[in-house]
Short mmCIF file of C-alpha atoms in Angstrom, two decimals:
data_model
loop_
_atom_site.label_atom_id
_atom_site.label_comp_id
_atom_site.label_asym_id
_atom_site.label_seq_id
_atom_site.Cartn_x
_atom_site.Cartn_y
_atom_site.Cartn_z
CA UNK W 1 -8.57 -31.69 0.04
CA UNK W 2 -5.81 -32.74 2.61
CA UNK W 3 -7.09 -32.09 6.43
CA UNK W 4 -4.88 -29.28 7.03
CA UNK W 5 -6.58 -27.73 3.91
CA UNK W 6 -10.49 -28.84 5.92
CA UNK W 7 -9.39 -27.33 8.51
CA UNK W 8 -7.90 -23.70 7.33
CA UNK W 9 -11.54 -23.78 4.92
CA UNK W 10 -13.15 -24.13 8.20
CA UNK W 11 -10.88 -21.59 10.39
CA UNK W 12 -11.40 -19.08 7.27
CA UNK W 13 -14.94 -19.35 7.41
CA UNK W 14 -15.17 -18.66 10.90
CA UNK W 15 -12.91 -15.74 10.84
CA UNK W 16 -15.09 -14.15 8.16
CA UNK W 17 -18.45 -14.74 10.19
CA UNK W 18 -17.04 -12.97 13.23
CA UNK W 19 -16.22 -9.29 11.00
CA UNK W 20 -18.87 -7.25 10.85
CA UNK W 21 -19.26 -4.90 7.72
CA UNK W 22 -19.28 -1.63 9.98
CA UNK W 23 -15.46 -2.51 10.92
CA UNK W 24 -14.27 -3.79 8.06
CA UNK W 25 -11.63 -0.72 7.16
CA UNK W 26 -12.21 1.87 4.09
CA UNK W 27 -8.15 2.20 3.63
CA UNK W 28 -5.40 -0.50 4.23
CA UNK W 29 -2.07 0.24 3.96
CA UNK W 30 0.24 -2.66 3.05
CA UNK W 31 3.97 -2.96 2.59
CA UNK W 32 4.44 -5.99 0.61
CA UNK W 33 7.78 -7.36 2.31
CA UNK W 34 9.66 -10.68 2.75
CA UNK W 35 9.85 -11.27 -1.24
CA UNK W 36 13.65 -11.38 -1.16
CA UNK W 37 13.92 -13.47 1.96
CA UNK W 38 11.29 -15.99 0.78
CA UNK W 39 13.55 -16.73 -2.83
CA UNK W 40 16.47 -17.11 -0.25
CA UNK W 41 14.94 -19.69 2.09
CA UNK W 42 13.30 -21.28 -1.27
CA UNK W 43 17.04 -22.16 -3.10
CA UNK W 44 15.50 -19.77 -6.11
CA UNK W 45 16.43 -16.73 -7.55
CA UNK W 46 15.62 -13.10 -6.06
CA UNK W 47 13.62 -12.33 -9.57
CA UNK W 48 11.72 -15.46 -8.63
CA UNK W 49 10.69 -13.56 -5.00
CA UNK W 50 9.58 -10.10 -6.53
CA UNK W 51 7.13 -12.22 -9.35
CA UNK W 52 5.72 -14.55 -5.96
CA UNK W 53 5.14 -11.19 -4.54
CA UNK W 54 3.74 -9.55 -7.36
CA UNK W 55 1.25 -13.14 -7.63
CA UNK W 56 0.45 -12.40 -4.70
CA UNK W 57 -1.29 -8.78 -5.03
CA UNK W 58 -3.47 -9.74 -7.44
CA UNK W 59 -4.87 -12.13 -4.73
CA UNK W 60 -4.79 -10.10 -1.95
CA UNK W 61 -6.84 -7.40 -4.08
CA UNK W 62 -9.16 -10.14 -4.53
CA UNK W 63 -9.94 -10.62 -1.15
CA UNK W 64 -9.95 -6.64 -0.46
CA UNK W 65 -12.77 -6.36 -3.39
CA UNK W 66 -14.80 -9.48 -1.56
CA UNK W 67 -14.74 -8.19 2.17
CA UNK W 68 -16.05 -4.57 0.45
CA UNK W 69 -12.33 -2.37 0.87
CA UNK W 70 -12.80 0.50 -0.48
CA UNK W 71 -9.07 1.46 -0.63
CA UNK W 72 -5.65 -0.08 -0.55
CA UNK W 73 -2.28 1.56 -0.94
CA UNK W 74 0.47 -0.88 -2.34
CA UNK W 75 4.02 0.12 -1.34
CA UNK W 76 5.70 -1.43 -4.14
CA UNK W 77 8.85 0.45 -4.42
CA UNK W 78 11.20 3.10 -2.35
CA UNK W 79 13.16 5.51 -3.16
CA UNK W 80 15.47 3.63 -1.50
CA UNK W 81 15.07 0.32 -4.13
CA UNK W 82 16.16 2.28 -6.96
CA UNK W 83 19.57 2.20 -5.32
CA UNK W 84 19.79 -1.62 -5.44
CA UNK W 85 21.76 -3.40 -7.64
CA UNK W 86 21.24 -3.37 -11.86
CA UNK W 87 21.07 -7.42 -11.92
CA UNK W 88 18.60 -7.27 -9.35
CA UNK W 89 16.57 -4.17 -9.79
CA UNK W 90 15.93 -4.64 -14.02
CA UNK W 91 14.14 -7.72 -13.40
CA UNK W 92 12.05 -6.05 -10.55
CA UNK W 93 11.20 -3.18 -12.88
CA UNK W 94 9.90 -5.19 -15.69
CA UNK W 95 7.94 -7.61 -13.46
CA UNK W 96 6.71 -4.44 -12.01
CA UNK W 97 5.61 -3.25 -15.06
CA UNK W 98 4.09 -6.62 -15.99
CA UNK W 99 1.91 -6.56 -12.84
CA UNK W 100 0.95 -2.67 -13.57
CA UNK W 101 -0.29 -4.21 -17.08
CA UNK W 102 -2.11 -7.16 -15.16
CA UNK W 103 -3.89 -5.08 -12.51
CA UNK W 104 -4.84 -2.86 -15.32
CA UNK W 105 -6.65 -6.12 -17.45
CA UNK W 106 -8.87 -6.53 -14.27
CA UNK W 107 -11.22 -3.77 -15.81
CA UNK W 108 -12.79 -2.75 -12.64
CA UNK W 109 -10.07 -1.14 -10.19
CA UNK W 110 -8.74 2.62 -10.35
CA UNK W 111 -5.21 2.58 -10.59
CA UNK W 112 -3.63 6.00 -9.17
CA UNK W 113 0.28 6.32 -9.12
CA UNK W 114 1.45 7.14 -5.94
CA UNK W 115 4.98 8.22 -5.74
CA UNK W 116 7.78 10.57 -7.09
CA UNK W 117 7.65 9.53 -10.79
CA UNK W 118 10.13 11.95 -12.19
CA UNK W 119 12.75 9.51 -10.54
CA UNK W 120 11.65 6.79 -12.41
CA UNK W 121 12.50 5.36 -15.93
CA UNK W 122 10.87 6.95 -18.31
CA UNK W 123 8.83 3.64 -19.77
CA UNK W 124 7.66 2.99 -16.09
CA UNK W 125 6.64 6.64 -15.65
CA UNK W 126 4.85 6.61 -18.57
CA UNK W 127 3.01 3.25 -17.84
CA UNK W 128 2.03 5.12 -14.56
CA UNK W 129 0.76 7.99 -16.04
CA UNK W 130 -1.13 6.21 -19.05
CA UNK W 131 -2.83 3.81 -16.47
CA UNK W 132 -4.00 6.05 -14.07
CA UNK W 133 -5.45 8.22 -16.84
CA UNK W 134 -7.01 4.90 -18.14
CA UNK W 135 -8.70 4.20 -14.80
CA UNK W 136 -9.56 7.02 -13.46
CA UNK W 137 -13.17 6.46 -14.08
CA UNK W 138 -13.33 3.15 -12.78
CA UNK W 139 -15.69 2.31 -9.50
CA UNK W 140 -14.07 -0.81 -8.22
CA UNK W 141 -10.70 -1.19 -5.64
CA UNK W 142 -9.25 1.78 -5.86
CA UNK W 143 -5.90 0.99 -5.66
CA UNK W 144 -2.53 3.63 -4.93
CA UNK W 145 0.66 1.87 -6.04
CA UNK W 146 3.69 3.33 -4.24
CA UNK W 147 6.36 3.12 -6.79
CA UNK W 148 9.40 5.50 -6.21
CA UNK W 149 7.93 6.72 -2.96
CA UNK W 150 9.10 7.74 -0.10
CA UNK W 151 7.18 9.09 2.92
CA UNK W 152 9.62 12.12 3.69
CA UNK W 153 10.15 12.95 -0.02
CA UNK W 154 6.33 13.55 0.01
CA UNK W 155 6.30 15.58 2.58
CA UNK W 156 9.18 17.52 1.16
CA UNK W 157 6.95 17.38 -2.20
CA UNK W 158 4.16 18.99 -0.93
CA UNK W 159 5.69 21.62 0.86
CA UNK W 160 7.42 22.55 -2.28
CA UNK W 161 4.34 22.39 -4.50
CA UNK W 162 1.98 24.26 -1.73
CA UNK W 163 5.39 27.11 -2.18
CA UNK W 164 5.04 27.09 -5.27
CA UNK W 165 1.31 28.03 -5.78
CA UNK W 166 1.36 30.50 -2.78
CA UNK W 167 4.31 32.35 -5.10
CA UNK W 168 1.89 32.19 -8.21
CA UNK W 169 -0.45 33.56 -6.52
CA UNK W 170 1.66 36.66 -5.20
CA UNK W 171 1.53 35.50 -1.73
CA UNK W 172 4.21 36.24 0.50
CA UNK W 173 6.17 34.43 3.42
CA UNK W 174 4.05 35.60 6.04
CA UNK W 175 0.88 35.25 4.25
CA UNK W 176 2.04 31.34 3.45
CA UNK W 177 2.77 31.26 7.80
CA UNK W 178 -0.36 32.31 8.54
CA UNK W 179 -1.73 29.84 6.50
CA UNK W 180 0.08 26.98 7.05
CA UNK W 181 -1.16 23.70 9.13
CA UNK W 182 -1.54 20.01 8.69
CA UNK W 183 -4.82 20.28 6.59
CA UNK W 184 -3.09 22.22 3.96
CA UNK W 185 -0.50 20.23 3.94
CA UNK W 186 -2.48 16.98 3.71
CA UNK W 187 -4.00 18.69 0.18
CA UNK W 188 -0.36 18.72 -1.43
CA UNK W 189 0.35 14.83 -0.70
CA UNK W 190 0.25 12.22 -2.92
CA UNK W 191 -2.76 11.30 -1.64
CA UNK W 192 -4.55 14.11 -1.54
CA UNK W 193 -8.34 13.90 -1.08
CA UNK W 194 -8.25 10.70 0.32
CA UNK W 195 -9.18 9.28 3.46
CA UNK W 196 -6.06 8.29 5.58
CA UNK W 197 -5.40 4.81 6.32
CA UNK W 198 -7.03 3.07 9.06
CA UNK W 199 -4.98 -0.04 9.27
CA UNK W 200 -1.66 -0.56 8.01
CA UNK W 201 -0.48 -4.16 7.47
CA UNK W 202 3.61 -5.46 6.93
CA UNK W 203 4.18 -8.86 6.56
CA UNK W 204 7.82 -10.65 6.60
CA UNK W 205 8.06 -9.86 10.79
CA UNK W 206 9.95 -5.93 10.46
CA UNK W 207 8.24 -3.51 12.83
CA UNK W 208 9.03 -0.45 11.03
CA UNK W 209 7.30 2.16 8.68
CA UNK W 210 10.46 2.70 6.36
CA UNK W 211 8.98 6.03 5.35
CA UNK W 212 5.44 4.39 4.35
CA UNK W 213 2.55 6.98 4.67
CA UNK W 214 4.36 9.08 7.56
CA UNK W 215 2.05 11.65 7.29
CA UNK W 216 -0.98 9.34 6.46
CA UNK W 217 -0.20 7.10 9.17
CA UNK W 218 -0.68 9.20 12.19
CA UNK W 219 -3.51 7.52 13.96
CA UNK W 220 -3.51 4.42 11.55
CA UNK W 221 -3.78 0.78 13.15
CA UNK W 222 -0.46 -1.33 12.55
CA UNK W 223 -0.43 -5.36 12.28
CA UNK W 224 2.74 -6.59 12.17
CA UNK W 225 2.75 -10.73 10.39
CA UNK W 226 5.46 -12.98 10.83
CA UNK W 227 4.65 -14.44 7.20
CA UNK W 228 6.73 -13.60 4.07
CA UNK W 229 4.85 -11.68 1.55
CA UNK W 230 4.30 -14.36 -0.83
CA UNK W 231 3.13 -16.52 1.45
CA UNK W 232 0.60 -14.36 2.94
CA UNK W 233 -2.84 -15.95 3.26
CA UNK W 234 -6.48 -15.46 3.07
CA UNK W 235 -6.43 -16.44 6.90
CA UNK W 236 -3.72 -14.15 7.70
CA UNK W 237 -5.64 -11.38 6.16
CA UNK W 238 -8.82 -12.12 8.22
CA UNK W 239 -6.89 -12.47 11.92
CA UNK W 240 -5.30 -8.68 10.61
CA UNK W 241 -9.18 -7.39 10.21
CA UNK W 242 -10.36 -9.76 13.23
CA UNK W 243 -7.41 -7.80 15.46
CA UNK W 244 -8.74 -4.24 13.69
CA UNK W 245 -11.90 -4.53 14.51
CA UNK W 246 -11.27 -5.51 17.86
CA UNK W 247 -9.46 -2.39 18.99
CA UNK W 248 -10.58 0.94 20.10
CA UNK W 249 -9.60 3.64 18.05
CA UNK W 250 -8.45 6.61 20.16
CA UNK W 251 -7.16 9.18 17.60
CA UNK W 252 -4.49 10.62 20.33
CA UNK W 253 -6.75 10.77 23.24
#
């Protein structure tokens, strides 16, 4: 091992000492970004970014399941991606569903789609739907991929859906206004029953939600890296959980 590589060993293992278990988060939130930017500065081809990035969760959900995570949500794909170009956004859909078949093999984690999958191709979809089913029962990383989400779609989502089963259930406007608040809303999202994120991690340098977990979000913890996604290390992870637990969680007061 080169020194660099003694030294980052030894900065690693110091990190880890200094988290205790009591702060270590339930629910991260991480938007995997940078994967275009880092084929750029690498000479290679964009295709070449998305499968670094998509290396690269199966790591990172390796150090989640060591450090006892409970939870991560993956935001893997936007609405707004499904706008980008054919040459670029085939290849990002079949390496997509090639790490969806890989996280899957692991055998232990609960895949849940999270997402508007009606906009999807249909083979993706139904990869979605088929793995989640498959998983459901599993008791390891429970893990919410974001593929053709968007945070105000969601919203938009649940509003409709929570319409929908006050009209089944011969309610009227006013009885749905009465009703109405944030609670109820929360049980129409995406991810309903679940605890909401306490920190939210994006890599790559942006300082921006792009519509991840808006309503989730509210009182999460954000940690902004500098590094691309596929070059996002082990150490990187640890000074985002050392900078977690050091705050004071105020909730809006």
């Amino acid at each position: 091992m080169k020194f660099p590589g003694v030294v980052y060993a030894y900065y690693e293992r110091k990190l880890r000492r200094s988290l205790l278990g009591d702060r270590i988060p339930e629910h991260i939130g991480v938007m995997v970004d940078g994967n275009r930017r880092w084929a750029k500065l690498a000479g290679a081809p964009t295709s070449d970014g998305h499968q670094a990035g998509a290396d690269k969760i199966l790591e990172f959900l390796g150090w989640c399941q060591e450090l006892g995570v409970r939870m991560v949500t993956l935001y893997m794909l936007s609405t707004d991606n499904l706008n980008r170009d054919a040459d670029e956004l085939e290849p990002l859909l079949d390496i997509i569903g090639n790490t969806l078949d890989r996280l899957g093999e692991q055998g232990n984690l609960r895949i849940q789609p999270v997402g508007a999958l009606e906009i999807l191709p249909s083979r993706l979809a139904k990869q979605l739907t088929e793995l989640g089913e498959s998983t459901a029962d599993a008791e390891g990383l429970h893990v919410n991929v974001a593929i053709g989400y968007g945070g105000r779609r969601e919203i938009v989502d649940a509003v409709k859906e929570l319409l929908r089963d006050a009209e089944a259930e011969g309610k009227n406007f006013a009885d749905v206004a009465k009703e109405i608040c944030d609670t109820k809303i929360s049980e129409y999202l995406y991810t309903r029953g679940q605890p909401d994120p306490e920190l939210v991690i994006r890599t790559s340098g942006e300082q921006r939600l792009s519509g991840f977990l808006m309503w989730q979000s509210a009182y999460s913890e954000f940690y902004f890296c500098e590094a691309l996604w596929p070059d996002f290390r082990r150490v990187d992870f640890l000074r985002a959980l050392r900078d977690y637990a050091s705050r004071q969680r105020r909730f809006g007061s």
